[in-house]
Coordinates of C-alpha atoms in Angstrom, one line a residue:
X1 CA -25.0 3.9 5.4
X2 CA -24.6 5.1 8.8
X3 CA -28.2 6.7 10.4
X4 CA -26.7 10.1 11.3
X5 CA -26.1 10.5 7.7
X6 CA -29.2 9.7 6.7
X7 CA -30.9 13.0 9.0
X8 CA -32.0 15.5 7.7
X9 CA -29.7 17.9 10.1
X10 CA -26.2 19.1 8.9
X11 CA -23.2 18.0 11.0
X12 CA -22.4 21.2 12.3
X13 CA -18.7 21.8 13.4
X14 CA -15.5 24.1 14.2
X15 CA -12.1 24.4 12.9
X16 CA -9.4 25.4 15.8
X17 CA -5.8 26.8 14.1
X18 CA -3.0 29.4 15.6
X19 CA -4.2 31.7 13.0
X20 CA -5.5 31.9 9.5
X21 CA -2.1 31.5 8.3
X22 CA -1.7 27.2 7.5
X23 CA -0.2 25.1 5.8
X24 CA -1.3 24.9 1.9
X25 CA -2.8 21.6 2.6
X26 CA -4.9 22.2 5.0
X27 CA -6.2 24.9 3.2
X28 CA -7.5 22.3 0.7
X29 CA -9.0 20.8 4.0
X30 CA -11.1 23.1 4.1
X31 CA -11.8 23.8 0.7
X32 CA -13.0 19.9 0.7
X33 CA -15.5 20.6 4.2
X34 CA -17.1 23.7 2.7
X35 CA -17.8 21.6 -0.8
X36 CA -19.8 19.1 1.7
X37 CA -23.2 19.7 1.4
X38 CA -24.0 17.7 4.9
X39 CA -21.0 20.2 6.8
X40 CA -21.7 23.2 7.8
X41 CA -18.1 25.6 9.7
X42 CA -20.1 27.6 12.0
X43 CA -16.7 29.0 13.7
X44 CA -13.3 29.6 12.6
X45 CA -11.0 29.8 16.2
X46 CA -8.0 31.6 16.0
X47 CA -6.1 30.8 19.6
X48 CA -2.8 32.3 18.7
X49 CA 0.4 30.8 20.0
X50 CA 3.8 30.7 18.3
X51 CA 4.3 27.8 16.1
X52 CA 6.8 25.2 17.2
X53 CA 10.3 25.8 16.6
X54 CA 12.5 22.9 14.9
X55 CA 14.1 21.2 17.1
X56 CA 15.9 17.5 17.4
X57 CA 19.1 16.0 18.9
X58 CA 22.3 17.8 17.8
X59 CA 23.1 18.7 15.2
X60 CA 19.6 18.4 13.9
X61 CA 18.7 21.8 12.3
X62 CA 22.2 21.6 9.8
X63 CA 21.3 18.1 9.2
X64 CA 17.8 18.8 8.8
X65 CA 18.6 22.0 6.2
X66 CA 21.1 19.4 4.6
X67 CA 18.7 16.5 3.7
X68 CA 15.8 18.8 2.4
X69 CA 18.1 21.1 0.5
X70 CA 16.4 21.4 -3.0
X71 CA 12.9 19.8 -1.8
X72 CA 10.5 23.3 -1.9
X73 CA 7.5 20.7 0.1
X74 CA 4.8 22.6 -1.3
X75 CA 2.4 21.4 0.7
X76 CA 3.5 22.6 3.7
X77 CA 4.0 26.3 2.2
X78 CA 1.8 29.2 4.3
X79 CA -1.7 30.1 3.2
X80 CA -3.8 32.6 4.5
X81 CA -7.0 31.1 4.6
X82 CA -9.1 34.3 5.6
X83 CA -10.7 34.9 2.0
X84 CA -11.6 30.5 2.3
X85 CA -13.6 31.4 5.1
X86 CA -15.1 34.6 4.5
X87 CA -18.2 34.9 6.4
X88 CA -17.8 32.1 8.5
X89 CA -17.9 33.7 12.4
X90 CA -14.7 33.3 13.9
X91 CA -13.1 33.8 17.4
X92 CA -9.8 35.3 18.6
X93 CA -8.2 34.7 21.5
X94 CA -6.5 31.7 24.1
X95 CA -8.8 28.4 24.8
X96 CA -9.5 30.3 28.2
X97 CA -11.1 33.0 26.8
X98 CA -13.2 31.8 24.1
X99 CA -13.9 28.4 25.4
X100 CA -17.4 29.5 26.7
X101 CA -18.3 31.2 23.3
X102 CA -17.5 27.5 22.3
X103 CA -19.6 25.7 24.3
X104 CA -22.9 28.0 23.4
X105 CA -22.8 27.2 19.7
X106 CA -23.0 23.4 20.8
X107 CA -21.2 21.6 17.7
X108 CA -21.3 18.5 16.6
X109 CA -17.6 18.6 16.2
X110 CA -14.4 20.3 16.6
X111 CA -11.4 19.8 13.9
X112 CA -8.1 21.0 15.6
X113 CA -5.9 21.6 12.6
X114 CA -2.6 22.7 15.3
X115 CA 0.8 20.8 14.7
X116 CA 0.1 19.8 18.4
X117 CA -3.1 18.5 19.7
X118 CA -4.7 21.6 21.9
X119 CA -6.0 20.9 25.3
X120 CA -8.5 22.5 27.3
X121 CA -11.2 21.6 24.4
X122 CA -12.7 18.9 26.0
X123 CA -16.4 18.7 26.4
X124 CA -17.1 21.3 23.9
X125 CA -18.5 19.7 21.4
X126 CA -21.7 16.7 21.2
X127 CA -19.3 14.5 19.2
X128 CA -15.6 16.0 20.8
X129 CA -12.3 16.6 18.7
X130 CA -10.4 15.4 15.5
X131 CA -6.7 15.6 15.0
X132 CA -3.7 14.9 12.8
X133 CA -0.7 13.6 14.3
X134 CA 2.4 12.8 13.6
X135 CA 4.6 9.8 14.7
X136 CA 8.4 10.5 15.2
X137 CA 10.6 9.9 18.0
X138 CA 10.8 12.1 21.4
X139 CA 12.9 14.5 21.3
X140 CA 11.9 16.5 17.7
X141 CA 9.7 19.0 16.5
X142 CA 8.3 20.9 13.7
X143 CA 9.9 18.7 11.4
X144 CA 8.1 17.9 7.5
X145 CA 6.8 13.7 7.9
X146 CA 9.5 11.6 6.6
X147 CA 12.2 13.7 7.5
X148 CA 13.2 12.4 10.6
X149 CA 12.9 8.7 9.4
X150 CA 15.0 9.5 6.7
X151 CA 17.9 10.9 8.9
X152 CA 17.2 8.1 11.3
X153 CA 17.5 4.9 8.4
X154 CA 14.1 4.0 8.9
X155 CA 11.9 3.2 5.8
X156 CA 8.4 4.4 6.6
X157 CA 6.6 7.2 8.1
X158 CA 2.9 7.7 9.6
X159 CA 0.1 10.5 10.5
X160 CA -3.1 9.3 12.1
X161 CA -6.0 11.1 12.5
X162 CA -7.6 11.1 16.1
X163 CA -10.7 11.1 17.9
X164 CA -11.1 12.0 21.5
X165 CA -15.2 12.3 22.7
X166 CA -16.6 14.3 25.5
X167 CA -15.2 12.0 27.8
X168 CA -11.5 12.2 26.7
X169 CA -11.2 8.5 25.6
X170 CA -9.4 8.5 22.2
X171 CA -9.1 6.2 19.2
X172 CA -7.4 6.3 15.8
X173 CA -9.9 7.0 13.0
X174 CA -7.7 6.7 10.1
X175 CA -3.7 5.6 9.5
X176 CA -1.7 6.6 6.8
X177 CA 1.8 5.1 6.4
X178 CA 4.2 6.0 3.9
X179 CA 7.5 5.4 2.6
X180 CA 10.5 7.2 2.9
X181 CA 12.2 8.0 -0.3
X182 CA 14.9 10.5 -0.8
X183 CA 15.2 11.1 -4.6
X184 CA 11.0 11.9 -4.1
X185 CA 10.7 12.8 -0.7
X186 CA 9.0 16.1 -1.1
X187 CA 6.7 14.5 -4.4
X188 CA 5.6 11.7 -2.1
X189 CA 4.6 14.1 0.9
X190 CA 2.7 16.2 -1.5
X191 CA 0.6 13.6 -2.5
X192 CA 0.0 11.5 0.7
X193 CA -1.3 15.5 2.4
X194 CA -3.6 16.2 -0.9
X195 CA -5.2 11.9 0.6
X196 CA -5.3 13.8 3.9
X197 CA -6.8 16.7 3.1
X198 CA -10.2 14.4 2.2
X199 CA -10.2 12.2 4.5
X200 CA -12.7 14.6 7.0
X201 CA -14.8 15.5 4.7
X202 CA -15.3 11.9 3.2
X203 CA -15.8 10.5 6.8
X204 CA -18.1 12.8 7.0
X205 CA -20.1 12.5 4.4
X206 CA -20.0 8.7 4.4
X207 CA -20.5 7.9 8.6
X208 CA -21.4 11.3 10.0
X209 CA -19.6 11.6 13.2
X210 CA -20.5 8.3 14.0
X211 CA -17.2 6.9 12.7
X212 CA -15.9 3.4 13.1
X213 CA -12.1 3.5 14.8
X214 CA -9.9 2.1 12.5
X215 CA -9.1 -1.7 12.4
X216 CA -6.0 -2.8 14.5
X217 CA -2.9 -3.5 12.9
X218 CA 0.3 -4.7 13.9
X219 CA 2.3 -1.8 15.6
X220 CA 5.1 0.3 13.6
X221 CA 8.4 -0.8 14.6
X222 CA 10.2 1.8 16.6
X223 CA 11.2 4.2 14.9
X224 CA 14.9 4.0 15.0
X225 CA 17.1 1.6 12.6
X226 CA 16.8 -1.1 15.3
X227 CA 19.8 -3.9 16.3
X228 CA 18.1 -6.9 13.8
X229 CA 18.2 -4.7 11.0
X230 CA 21.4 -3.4 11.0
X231 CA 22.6 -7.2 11.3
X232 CA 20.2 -8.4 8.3
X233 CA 22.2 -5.2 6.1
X234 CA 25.9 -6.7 7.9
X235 CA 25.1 -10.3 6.8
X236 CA 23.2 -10.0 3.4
X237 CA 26.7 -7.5 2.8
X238 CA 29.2 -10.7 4.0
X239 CA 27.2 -13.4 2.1
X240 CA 27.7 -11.3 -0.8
X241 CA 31.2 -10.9 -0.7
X242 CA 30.8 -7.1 -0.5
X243 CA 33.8 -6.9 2.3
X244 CA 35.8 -6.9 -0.3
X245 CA 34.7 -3.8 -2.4
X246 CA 33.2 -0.7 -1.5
X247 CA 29.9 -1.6 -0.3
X248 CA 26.8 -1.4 -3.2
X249 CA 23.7 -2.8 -2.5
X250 CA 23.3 -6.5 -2.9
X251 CA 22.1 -8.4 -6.1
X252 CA 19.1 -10.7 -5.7
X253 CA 17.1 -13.5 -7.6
X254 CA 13.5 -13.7 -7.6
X255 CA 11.8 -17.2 -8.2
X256 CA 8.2 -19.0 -7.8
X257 CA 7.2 -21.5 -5.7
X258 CA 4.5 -23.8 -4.9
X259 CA 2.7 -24.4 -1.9
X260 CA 1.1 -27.9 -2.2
X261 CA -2.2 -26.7 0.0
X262 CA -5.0 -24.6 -0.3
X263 CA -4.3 -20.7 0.2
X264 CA -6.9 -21.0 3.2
X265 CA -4.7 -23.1 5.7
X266 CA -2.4 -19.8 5.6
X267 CA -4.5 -18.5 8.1
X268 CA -4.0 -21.0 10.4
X269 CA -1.9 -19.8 13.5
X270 CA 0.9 -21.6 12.8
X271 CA 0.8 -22.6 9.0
X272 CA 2.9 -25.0 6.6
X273 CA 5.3 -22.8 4.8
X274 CA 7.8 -25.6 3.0
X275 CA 7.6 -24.3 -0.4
X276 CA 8.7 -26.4 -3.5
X277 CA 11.1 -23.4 -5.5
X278 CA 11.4 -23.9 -9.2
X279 CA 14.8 -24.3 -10.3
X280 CA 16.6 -21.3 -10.5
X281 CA 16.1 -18.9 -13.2
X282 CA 19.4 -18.0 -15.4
X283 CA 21.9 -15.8 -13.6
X284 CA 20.6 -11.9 -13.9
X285 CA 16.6 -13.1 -15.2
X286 CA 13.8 -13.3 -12.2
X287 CA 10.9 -14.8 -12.0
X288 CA 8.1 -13.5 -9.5
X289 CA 4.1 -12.7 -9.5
X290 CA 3.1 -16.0 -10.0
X291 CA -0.7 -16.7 -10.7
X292 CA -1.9 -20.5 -11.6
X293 CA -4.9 -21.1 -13.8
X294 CA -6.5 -24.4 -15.3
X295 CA -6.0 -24.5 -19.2
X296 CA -8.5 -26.1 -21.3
X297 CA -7.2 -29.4 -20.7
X298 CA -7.8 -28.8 -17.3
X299 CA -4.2 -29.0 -16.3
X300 CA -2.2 -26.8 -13.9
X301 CA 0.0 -24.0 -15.3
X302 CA 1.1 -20.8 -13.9
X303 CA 1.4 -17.4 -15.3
X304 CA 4.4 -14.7 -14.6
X305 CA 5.9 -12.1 -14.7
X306 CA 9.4 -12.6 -16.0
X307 CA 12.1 -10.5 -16.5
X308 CA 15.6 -11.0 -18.3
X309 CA 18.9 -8.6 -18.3
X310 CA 17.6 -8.2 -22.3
X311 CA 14.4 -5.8 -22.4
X312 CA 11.9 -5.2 -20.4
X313 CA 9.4 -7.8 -18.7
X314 CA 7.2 -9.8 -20.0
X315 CA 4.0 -12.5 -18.8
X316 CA 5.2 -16.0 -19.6
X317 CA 4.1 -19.5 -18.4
X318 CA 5.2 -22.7 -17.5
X319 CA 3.8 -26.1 -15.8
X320 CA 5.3 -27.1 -12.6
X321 CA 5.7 -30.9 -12.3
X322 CA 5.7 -32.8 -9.1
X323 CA 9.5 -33.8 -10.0
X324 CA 10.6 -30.6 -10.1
X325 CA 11.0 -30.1 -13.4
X326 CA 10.1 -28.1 -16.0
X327 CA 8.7 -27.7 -19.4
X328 CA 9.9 -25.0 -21.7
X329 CA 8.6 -21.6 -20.4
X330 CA 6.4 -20.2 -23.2
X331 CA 6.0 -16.5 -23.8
X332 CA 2.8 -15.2 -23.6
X333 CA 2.7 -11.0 -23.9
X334 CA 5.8 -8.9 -24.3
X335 CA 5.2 -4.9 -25.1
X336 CA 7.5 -2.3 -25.8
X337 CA 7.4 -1.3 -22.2
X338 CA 7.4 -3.8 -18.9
X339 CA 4.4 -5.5 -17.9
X340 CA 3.1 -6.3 -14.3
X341 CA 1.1 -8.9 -12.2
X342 CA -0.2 -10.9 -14.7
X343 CA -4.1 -11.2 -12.3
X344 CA -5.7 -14.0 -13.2
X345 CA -9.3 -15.2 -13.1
X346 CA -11.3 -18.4 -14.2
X347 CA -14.9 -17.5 -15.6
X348 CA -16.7 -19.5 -18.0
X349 CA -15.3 -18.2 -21.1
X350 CA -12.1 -19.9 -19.6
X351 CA -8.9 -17.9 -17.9
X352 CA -9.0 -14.4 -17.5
X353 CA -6.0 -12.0 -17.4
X354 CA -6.4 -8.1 -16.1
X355 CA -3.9 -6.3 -17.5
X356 CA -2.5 -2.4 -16.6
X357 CA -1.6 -0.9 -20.1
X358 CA 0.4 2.2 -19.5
X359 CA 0.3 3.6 -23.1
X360 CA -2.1 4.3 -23.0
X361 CA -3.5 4.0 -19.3
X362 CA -6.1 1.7 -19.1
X363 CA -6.8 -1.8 -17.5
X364 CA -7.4 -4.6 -20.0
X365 CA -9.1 -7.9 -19.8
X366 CA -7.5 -10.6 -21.9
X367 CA -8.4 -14.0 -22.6
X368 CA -6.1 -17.5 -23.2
X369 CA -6.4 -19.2 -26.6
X370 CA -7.6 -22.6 -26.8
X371 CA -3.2 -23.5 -27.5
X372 CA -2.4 -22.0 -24.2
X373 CA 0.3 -19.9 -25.7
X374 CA -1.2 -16.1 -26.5
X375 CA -2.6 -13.8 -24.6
X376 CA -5.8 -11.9 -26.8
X377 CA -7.6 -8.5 -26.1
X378 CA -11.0 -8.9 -24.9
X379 CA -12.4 -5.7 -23.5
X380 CA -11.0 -2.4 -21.8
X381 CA -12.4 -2.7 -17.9
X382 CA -11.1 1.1 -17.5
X383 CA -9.4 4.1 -18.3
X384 CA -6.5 5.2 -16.2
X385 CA -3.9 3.8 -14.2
X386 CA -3.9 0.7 -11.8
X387 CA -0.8 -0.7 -10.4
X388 CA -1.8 -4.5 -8.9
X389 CA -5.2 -4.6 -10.7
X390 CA -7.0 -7.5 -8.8
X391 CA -10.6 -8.4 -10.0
X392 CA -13.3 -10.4 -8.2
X393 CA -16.7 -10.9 -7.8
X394 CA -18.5 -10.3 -4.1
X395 CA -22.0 -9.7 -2.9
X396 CA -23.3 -9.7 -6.4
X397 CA -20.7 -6.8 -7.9
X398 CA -17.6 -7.2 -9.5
X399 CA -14.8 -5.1 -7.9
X400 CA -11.5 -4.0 -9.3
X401 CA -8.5 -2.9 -6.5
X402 CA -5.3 -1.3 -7.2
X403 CA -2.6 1.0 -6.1
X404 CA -2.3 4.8 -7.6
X405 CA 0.5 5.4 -10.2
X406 CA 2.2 7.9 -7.4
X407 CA 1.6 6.2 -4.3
X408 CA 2.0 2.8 -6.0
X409 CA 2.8 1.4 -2.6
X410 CA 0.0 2.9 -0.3
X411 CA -2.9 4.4 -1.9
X412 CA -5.5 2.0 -2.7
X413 CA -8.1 2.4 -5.2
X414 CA -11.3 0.9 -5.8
X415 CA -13.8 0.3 -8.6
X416 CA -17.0 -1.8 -8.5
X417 CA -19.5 -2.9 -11.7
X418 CA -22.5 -5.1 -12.2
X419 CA -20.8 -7.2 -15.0
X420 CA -17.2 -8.1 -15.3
X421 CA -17.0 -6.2 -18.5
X422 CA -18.1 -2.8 -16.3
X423 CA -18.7 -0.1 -16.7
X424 CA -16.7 0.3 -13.4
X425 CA -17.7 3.3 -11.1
X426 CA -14.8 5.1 -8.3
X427 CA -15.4 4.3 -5.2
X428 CA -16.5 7.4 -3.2
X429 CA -13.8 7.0 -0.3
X430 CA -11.1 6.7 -3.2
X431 CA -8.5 6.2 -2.3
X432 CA -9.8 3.9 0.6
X433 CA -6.4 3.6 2.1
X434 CA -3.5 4.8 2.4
X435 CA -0.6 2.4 3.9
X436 CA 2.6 0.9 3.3
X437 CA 1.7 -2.0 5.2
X438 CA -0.6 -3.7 3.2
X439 CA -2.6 -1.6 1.2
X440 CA -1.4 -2.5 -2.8
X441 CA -3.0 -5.8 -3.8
X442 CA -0.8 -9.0 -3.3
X443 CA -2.2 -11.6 -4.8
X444 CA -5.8 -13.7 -5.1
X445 CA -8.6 -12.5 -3.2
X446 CA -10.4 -15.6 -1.4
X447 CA -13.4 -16.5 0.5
X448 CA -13.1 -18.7 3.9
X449 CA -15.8 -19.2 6.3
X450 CA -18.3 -17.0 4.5
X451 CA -15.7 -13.9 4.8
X452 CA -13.7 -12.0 2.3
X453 CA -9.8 -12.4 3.0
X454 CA -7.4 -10.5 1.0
X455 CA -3.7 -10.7 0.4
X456 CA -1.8 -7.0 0.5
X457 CA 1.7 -6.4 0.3
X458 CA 3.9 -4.7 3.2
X459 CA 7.1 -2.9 1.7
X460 CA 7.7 -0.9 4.9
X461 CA 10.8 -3.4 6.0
X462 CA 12.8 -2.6 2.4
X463 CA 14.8 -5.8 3.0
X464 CA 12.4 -8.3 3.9
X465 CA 8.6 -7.4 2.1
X466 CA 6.0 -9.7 3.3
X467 CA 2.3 -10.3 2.5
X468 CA -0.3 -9.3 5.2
X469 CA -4.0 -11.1 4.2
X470 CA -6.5 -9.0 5.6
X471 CA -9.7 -9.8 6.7
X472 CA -12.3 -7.5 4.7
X473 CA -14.6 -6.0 7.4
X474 CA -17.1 -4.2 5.2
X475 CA -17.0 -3.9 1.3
X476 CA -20.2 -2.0 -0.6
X477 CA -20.7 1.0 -2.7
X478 CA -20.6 3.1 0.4
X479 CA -17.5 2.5 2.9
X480 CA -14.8 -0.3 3.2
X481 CA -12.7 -1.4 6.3
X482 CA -10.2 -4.5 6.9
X483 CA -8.5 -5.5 8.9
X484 CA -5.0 -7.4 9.0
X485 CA -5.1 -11.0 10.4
X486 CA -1.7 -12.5 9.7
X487 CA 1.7 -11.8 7.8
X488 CA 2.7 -14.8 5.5
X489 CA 6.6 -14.7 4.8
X490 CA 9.6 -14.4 4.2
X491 CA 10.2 -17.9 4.0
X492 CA 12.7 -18.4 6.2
X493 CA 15.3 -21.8 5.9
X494 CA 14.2 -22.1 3.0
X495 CA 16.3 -21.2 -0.9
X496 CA 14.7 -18.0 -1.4
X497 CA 14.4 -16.2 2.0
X498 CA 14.9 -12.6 1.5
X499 CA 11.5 -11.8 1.2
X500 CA 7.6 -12.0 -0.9
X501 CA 5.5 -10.3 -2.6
X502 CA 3.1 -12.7 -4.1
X503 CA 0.3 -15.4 -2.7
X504 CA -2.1 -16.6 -5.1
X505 CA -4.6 -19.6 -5.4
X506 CA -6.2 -22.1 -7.2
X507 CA -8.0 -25.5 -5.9
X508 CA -5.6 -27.0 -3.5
X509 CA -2.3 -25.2 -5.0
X510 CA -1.1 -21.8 -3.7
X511 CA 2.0 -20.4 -5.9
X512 CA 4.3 -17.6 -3.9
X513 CA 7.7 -15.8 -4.9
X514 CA 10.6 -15.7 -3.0
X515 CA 13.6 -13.4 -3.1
X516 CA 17.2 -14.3 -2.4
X517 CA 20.4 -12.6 -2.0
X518 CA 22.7 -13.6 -4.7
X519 CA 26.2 -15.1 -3.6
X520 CA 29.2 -16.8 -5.3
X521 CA 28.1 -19.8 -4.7
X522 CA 25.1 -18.9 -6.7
X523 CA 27.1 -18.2 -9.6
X524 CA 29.2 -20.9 -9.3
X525 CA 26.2 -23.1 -9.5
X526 CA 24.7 -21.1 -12.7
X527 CA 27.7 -21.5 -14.2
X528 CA 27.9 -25.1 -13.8
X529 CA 24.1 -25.1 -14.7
X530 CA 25.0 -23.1 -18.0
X531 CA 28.3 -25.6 -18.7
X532 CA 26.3 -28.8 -18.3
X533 CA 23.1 -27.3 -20.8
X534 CA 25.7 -26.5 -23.5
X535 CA 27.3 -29.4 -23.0
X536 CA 24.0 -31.6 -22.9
X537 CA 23.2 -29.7 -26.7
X538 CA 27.1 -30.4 -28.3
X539 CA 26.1 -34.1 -27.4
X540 CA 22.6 -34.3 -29.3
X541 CA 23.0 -36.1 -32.8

C-alpha cells in the first residue's frame, strides 16, 4: 500500500459546492468521506453562483423534456446537505473572498463538487483539486450524462474524475464509461453515480492522495454519430434486404471459430487473424462463448454456449476437426432459465467449469465426467451475482472477475481466495471499474512474459463489439490497475465479420466467436443445407 496511507496523519481536505443544496448523489459522497476514518472535512465552501442553465443547439430543451419524459433521475434530485455536515466549519462567499481563509487551513486536498470545474483554486491546497467531469459535445449544458448521446445516436457516455496539483498540470484519476440505453436510461445513471459516489473515498483510503493517474486507453470516438457508422447501419440494412420493408433491425448468426496459434501472438502488432468458422449453425440457433479444454483422453473439445429459437440456452460441446467437420454436438447443462459463458479451467481433478446460477445467485464450480458428456456440481465459489465469472490463479491467490447484474457491461467486480474452493473475499475497490470499453471479462486470462494479460469486452460500438486484452498493471488485495494494449476483432473479410465477444486459450489453440449479419443468401444456403440432410436420412437403409 501506498506510504501516505500508511502515516499516522489523516488526509485532511475541503469540499467546494454552490451551496449546500446538491445533487442526491453527491450527498452520498459525502456520506462515504465522513465514514473514512483516514478523512477528515475540515471546511465546507459555499461560493454561490447560479447553476447552469440547460442549454444545447435548437430545439434542445423540447427535445431534451421529450426524451426524459417519465425518467424521475433520482440521483440528480436536490439535497440539502447542511444537517450531513453539521459541525464541519464552512465558508461563504466568491473564491475571491474566501480564498485566503483557504490557504491558512493548508489542506491536503480540495474536492470541487461544481457541475463546472472552479477556477481561481489553484495552489490552495499541498496535494491541489479533484473534479468530476463530464464529456459531451460544445455547445450544451446542464444536461443529465447520457442524455445528449442519446439524442445525438451515439452509444456510450463518460465522467472522469480529475486531478490538477499546485502547479495546474492535470491528469485523469479515474474513467467511467457507460452505455446509453433508453428503456433504462435513468436506472443505469442511478447506479453508475451511487460507483461515483465511492470512488474518493476509496482512493483515498487505498493511495492517500498519492494516486496513480489512470492507465491510457484508446480515445472515445467523437461524440457525434460519425460518417463510418452511419454507412455500417446503410449497408448491414441493404445486405439484408431491409429496402424493401420498413426498416427493423437486422438478424444475425453467431458462430465459433478457431484460431490455430497460441492466444499470445495476438499481441503481436500486427497478428494472424484467419480464423477457421465451424459450419454454420441451423438458421435462427447461435453458437458463441467458446472455451476449449483437454478431456481425459487428452483430446481437444470445446465448450459453448448455445442457443436455439426452442428454449433458452444451454452449454454444449463439440470437437473441431482439422477437416472442418464435426461430430455431433453433445448437450452438457440445460436449466430452466439461460445459461452464460461456460469459463473453463484445467486443474488436476481435470476441467473445471464456473458457472453463474441465477436462482438462486450464486457462482458454481462444476466438474466433467470421466464420458465427457455431463456437467456435475462440485462446490459453490460464492453467493450472489456474477455476469462473465472468470477464475484464475496469480501471485499465489485464486481470483474470481465478473460484471455486476445492473451494470453487466461496465462494473467490474473482483473476489480473491487462498484455494480455488474459497472462501472468496470482495475486493475493497469493488467495483474496480467501471467501463464499457473493456471492463466485463472476455475470455481466458493468460500469462506472457512474466505479465498478466487479460481479455475484456468493448460493447461501446453496438454494431461491431470487439475484445480489448489488457495488460494487468497491479493485481493484490489492496488496489488493481490495467491497462489496454490491443483490440482483437471484428474479423474482417472473413464469414463472420460483424463483430466478437470471445477469445479464449488452450496450448497452441485459441477459439473466438464471430457475428454476422444474416442475408438471403444465408438462408438460401440453410435451406439447401436442411434439403440435402433430410435427403441424406430418406436415403439410409
Amino acid at each position: 500500500m501506498n506510504a501516505f496511507v500508511m502515516a499516522a496523519e489523516p488526509i485532511r481536505i475541503g469540499l467546494v459546492a454552490r451551496s449546500t443544496h446538491l445533487p442526491a448523489w453527491q450527498g452520498d459522497l459525502i456520506i462515504a468521506l465522513l465514514k473514512e476514518p483516514r478523512v477528515t472535512v475540515e471546511v465546507f465552501a459555499a461560493i454561490g453562483g447560479s447553476l447552469p442553465r440547460t442549454k444545447g443547439p435548437w430545439p434542445s430543451r423540447t427535445v431534451i423534456r421529450h426524451r426524459t419524459r417519465g425518467k424521475g433521475f433520482p440521483h440528480l434530485r436536490t439535497r440539502d446537505v447542511e444537517e450531513l455536515i453539521k459541525g464541519t466549519p464552512s465558508l461563504h462567499g466568491a473564491v475571491s473572498d474566501i480564498h485566503e481563509d483557504l490557504r491558512k487551513l493548508d489542506l491536503d486536498l480540495l474536492l470541487d463538487l461544481t457541475s463546472t470545474h472552479v477556477t481561481g483554486l489553484k495552489g490552495l491546497t499541498k496535494h491541489g483539486i479533484w473534479w468530476f467531469q463530464e464529456r459531451r459535445p460544445s455547445g450544451w449544458g446542464a444536461v443529465p450524462p447520457g442524455v445528449v448521446e442519446y439524442i445525438r445516436g451515439v452509444h456510450h457516455a463518460r465522467i472522469d474524475l480529475w486531478h490538477a496539483d499546485v502547479q495546474g498540470a492535470c491528469r485523469k484519476l479515474r474513467t467511467c464509461t457507460f452505455l446509453v440505453n433508453k428503456e433504462r436510461l435513468d436506472q443505469t445513471l442511478c447506479d453508475v453515480h451511487a460507483h461515483l459516489a465511492h470512488w474518493p473515498a476509496d482512493l483515498l483510503r487505498v493511495h492517500g492522495v498519492l494516486v496513480p493517474a489512470d492507465a491510457e486507453h484508446e480515445e472515445d470516438a467523437t461524440l457525434t454519430l460519425t460518417p463510418p457508422d452511419l454507412w455500417q447501419r446503410a449497408s448491414a440494412w441493404v445486405k439484408a434486404g431491409s429496402f424493401r420493408r420498413p426498416y427493423t433491425q437486422p438478424a444475425i448468426e453467431w458462430n465459433i471459430g478457431v484460431l490455430p496459434q497460441p492466444i499470445a501472438h495476438l499481441l503481436e502488432e500486427r497478428p494472424s487473424l484467419n480464423v477457421r468458422w465451424l459450419p454454420a449453425p441451423r438458421m435462427g440457433s447461435h453458437r458463441m462463448e467458446p472455451f476449449p479444454y483437454l478431456d481425459h483422453e487428452q483430446e481437444l473439445n470445446v465448450i459453448y454456449r448455445k442457443m436455439t429459437p426452442q428454449g433458452p440456452s444451454t452449454f454444449s460441446r463439440v470437437r473441431p476437426k482439422s477437416d472442418n467437420n464435426l461430430k455431433r454436438s453433445r448437450e452438457l447443462l440445460k436449466l430452466a432459465n439461460s445459461v452464460h459463458y461456460p469459463y473453463t479451467l484445467a486443474t488436476d481433478q481435470g476441467p473445471q467449469v464456473v458457472i453463474a446460477m441465477h436462482h438462486p445467485e450464486r457462482i458454481e464450480l462444476h466438474s466433467l465426467d470421466v464420458r465427457n458428456d455431463e456437467l456435475a456440481k462440485r462446490q459453490v465459489l460464492m453467493s450472489g451475482a456474477l455476469h462473465s465469472p472468470t477464475l484464475f490463479p496469480w501471485n499465489g491467490k485464486w481470483w474470481l472477475m465478473g460484471t455486476s447484474v445492473d451494470l453487466e457491461q461496465e462494473a467490474l467486480y473482483i473476489h480473491w481466495a487462498d484455494d480455488i474452493t474459497g472462501p472468496f473475499t470482495p475486493h475493497p475497490l469493488n467495483p474496480v471499474r467501471v467501463d464499457a470499453r473493456g471492463a466485463r471479462p472476455a475470455g481466458t486470462p493468460f500469462i506472457h512474459g512474466g505479465k498478466m494479460w487479460r481479455p475484456g469486452s468493448d460493447t461501446t460500438n453496438s454494431l461491431f463489439p470487439r475484445v480489448v486484452i489488457h495488460e494487468v498493471l497491479v493485481l493484490n488485495e489492496h488496489d488493481f490497475q490495467e491497462r489496454a494494449h490491443t483490440w482483437i476483432g471484428p474479423f474482417k473479410g472473413s464469414q463472420y465479420p460483424a463483430g466478437v465477444l470471445t477469445i479464449s486459450a488452450m496450448g497452441d489453440v485459441t477459439m473466438v466467436d464471430g457475428c454476422r449479419t444474416v442475408t438471403r443468401s444465408h438462408v438460401r444456403t440453410a435451406k439447401d443445407r436442411s434439403r440435402e440432410r433430410k435427403k441424406a436420412r430418406s436415403n439410409k437403409p
